Structure formats: structure tokens, C-alpha cells
Amino acid sequence: MLVTGKEILVPARAGHYGVPSFNTNNMEITQAIIHTAEKLQAPVMVQMSEGAIKYGGQDLANLVTDMAQRASVPVALHLDHGSSYESALKAIKMGFTSVMIDASHHPFEENVRETRRVVEAAHAMGISVEAELGRLGGIEEHIVVDEKDAFLTDPEEAVRFVEETGTDYLAIAIGTSHGAYKGKGRPFIDHPRIEKIASMLDIPLVAHGSSGVPADIIARFRDAGGEIGDAAGIADEDLQRAVQHGIAKVNVDTDLRLAMSVGSREVFRNTPKEFDPRKWLGSARDLMSEIVAYKLKMLGAAGKA
Ligand SMILES: O=C(COP(=O)(O)O)NO
Ligand SMILES: [Ca+2]
Ligand code: NA
Ligand SMILES: [Zn+2]
């Protein structure tokens, strides 16, 4: 069933498990996410960035909301990194049941103002809101935040921010970053900071940049002709500890991008004569489904529908 993000994330925080929020851009990714969640009887969130909206538009939004409505588990359609009030409202008009307003690169007061506007409008329409305080390293679709400008979320500021905005859940910067290169070796996750914020805020917390960038997928990507540098992701143990302490939504995009690429590239490499798209798209869907299943189990969402 199609539900709001709040209906999925409030139980997740209370139950000390994480719900992955996977980015989608097409039918196969969406099927891998929702069909696997149904198999594992897990709640799940499907998210579209503004780039995905540009790429798939209402066609893709309708595909997601239709599959979500027919699903046997709770599914939300979430706007990832909404960059303005207009973008958030447009997404709600398109059928999204959860919207992020990402104004975290602005000064605190401006972030509060922008976020509060979205919260008032979204709540008037029964839609839940994600906001962000703090700045992740890496590339957020519309802005590049380089390391020196990245700053971790201040707990006291977070309390003030939630009081002044009324946001339903809060994305915090605690050491993760977007993309395949999250740092040399195992990225530092600031668990004391997560635990301090969680002790002061009872709303669900969100971890962006949480892909694991698994070594076996990276090796298969290279073996199938892909080129990638020394990629590194977030360790499962760090996510499993984080979801014990307030993180309820775990954003994953890179891992499915890599899996989709590996699934298709291996078909191109193994069967050069193949020209039935269902062969490489189906292989991509299968590998993405494996990744989705792993995440749902690892984060504890399996069986929680
Ligand atoms: O935060 C993310 C995705 O992060 P990854 O690049 O680690 O998948 N989307 O909003
Ligand atoms: Ca941001
Ligand atoms: Na988001
Ligand atoms: Zn993100």
C-alpha cells in the first residue's frame, strides 16, 4: 500500500531498525525494490531525485505509485534532495507521499525559513517532510560540497531546527557522503554524534550517502569492462549501530546503480550476439534484487511490514 514516509519511519525508529530508501529511474529498478520488499515482507521507500523526475517524469511517478498501491507492504514515494519549495509542491502534485527540502547549504535561518514553508504546505496536504541540517561531503546532485565545506550536524542546532520547522524527519551529516568514493578506506562515522542527536530528538533521523559500495560488485564492474577508482562505502556494522540509535531512513543510490551496470555489462560481455534488451535489463533487475534483499535484512526491515 502507498503510505507517507512518516507512517514507515516512525515505527522504524521506535523498532530500532532502518528502512532503506532506494533511488529509482525506471521500471526494473522499481520492480527490484518493491517486489523484493514484498518477498521479505519489509516496508520500503522508493525515492526519485529531481534528475529522475526530469528523466522519467509523471510516467515514472505513476509507475511507482501504481506499484506501491498494489504492493502487499507499505511503500512511500519520496522526493530526494528537493531543491526548492516549488520542486516539493510539484512532486506532491505528481503523487509523491514524502518530500525532502534540502536547504542545508544555506545559512541556518534561511534553511529554517525554506523548510518551514514546505512543512506547512505539505502537512496541509497530508504529506510528510524530510529536511537536512549539516553538509555531507561528496556530490549532491545540484551542488558539489567539497570536504572543507562539509560540516557535521550540531546536536543543539538540530533541536532548534526541528522545533522551528516542524519537519517530520531530519537528515544529519555524521560522516557519510554521496557517491562511490566515500573516503580512503573505511569512512569515519561519528557514532557519539548520532547518539547525542538521537537522545535529544525523537523524530526519525536520516542517513544519506549510505551505499556500501561492496568490493565484489566493484570487482565484477571492472571485470565486465567498467572503470572505477578505489571506491569505498559505508560498513554494514556502522549502519547497524546507527539504526540502533535513531537513524530510521538509509539512503541508497550508488549500490543499485553499480548493480544495474554490472548486471547489464556482464550480459554484453558474455553474450556479444545478444540483442534482446530483456536479457541485460533482466540480469540487472536480478542483481539489484539481490542487493535490495541484502539491505532489507542487514538493516532489520525484513519482516517488519
Ligand atoms: O544519499 C543518497 C545516496 O547515497 P549513495 O551515493 O551512498 O548511494 N541519496 O540521496
Ligand atoms: Ca544538503
Ligand atoms: Na532524501
Ligand atoms: Zn542524499
mmCIF file of C-alpha atoms in Angstrom, residues 1-8 21-26 30 45-66 68-69 75-101 118 121-130 141 168-169 249:
data_model
loop_
_atom_site.group_PDB
_atom_site.id
_atom_site.type_symbol
_atom_site.label_atom_id
_atom_site.label_comp_id
_atom_site.label_asym_id
_atom_site.label_seq_id
_atom_site.Cartn_x
_atom_site.Cartn_y
_atom_site.Cartn_z
ATOM 1 C CA MET A 1 0.000 0.000 0.000
ATOM 2 C CA LEU A 2 1.084 3.589 -0.769
ATOM 3 C CA VAL A 3 1.727 5.426 2.503
ATOM 4 C CA THR A 4 3.533 8.551 3.720
ATOM 5 C CA GLY A 5 7.166 8.393 4.792
ATOM 6 C CA LYS A 6 6.152 9.137 8.368
ATOM 7 C CA GLU A 7 3.987 6.007 8.540
ATOM 8 C CA ILE A 8 7.073 3.954 7.656
ATOM 9 C CA SER A 21 15.208 4.450 0.646
ATOM 10 C CA PHE A 22 16.338 3.459 -2.842
ATOM 11 C CA ASN A 23 16.581 5.806 -5.804
ATOM 12 C CA THR A 24 14.803 4.728 -8.964
ATOM 13 C CA ASN A 25 14.916 5.865 -12.601
ATOM 14 C CA ASN A 26 12.960 3.128 -14.392
ATOM 15 C CA THR A 30 11.367 -0.070 -9.124
ATOM 16 C CA MET A 45 10.883 3.719 0.426
ATOM 17 C CA VAL A 46 11.330 4.493 -3.254
ATOM 18 C CA GLN A 47 12.834 7.871 -3.997
ATOM 19 C CA MET A 48 13.246 9.997 -7.101
ATOM 20 C CA SER A 49 15.714 12.846 -7.359
ATOM 21 C CA GLU A 50 14.936 15.945 -9.416
ATOM 22 C CA GLY A 51 17.135 14.363 -12.085
ATOM 23 C CA ALA A 52 14.944 11.265 -12.078
ATOM 24 C CA ILE A 53 11.863 13.447 -12.392
ATOM 25 C CA LYS A 54 13.475 15.152 -15.392
ATOM 26 C CA TYR A 55 14.313 11.704 -16.839
ATOM 27 C CA GLY A 56 11.057 9.814 -16.175
ATOM 28 C CA GLY A 57 8.520 12.471 -15.216
ATOM 29 C CA GLN A 58 4.889 11.623 -14.438
ATOM 30 C CA ASP A 59 5.281 8.325 -16.350
ATOM 31 C CA LEU A 60 7.807 7.109 -13.789
ATOM 32 C CA ALA A 61 5.953 8.613 -10.807
ATOM 33 C CA ASN A 62 2.775 6.850 -11.925
ATOM 34 C CA LEU A 63 4.607 3.565 -12.340
ATOM 35 C CA VAL A 64 5.936 3.831 -8.785
ATOM 36 C CA THR A 65 2.682 4.924 -7.123
ATOM 37 C CA ASP A 66 0.683 2.292 -9.006
ATOM 38 C CA ALA A 68 3.121 0.924 -4.409
ATOM 39 C CA GLN A 69 -0.673 0.940 -4.202
ATOM 40 C CA VAL A 75 5.748 1.815 0.267
ATOM 41 C CA ALA A 76 6.300 5.593 0.111
ATOM 42 C CA LEU A 77 7.353 7.621 -2.923
ATOM 43 C CA HIS A 78 9.853 10.233 -1.731
ATOM 44 C CA LEU A 79 11.366 13.290 -3.411
ATOM 45 C CA ASP A 80 15.130 13.059 -2.843
ATOM 46 C CA HIS A 81 17.046 16.345 -2.426
ATOM 47 C CA GLY A 82 14.206 18.670 -3.367
ATOM 48 C CA SER A 83 15.943 21.974 -4.042
ATOM 49 C CA SER A 84 13.052 24.388 -3.603
ATOM 50 C CA TYR A 85 9.541 24.954 -2.292
ATOM 51 C CA GLU A 86 8.267 24.778 -5.888
ATOM 52 C CA SER A 87 10.001 21.458 -6.515
ATOM 53 C CA ALA A 88 8.491 19.963 -3.368
ATOM 54 C CA LEU A 89 4.979 21.100 -4.237
ATOM 55 C CA LYS A 90 5.325 19.878 -7.826
ATOM 56 C CA ALA A 91 6.307 16.451 -6.507
ATOM 57 C CA ILE A 92 3.271 16.360 -4.223
ATOM 58 C CA LYS A 93 1.107 17.214 -7.235
ATOM 59 C CA MET A 94 2.747 14.266 -9.051
ATOM 60 C CA GLY A 95 1.646 11.887 -6.289
ATOM 61 C CA PHE A 96 4.703 11.799 -4.018
ATOM 62 C CA THR A 97 3.848 10.912 -0.399
ATOM 63 C CA SER A 98 7.063 12.249 1.136
ATOM 64 C CA VAL A 99 9.264 15.172 0.121
ATOM 65 C CA MET A 100 12.751 16.312 1.080
ATOM 66 C CA ILE A 101 13.538 20.013 1.050
ATOM 67 C CA VAL A 118 7.424 23.281 2.729
ATOM 68 C CA ALA A 121 2.163 23.230 2.638
ATOM 69 C CA ALA A 122 2.981 19.505 2.738
ATOM 70 C CA HIS A 123 1.235 18.963 6.078
ATOM 71 C CA ALA A 124 -1.844 20.774 4.756
ATOM 72 C CA MET A 125 -1.951 18.001 2.129
ATOM 73 C CA GLY A 126 -1.114 15.132 4.486
ATOM 74 C CA ILE A 127 2.375 14.638 3.068
ATOM 75 C CA SER A 128 5.456 14.158 5.285
ATOM 76 C CA VAL A 129 8.700 16.088 5.054
ATOM 77 C CA GLU A 130 12.416 15.384 5.303
ATOM 78 C CA GLU A 141 23.066 16.291 -7.421
ATOM 79 C CA ASP A 168 8.863 15.031 10.246
ATOM 80 C CA TYR A 169 12.346 13.551 9.858
ATOM 81 C CA LYS A 249 15.871 6.051 6.804
#
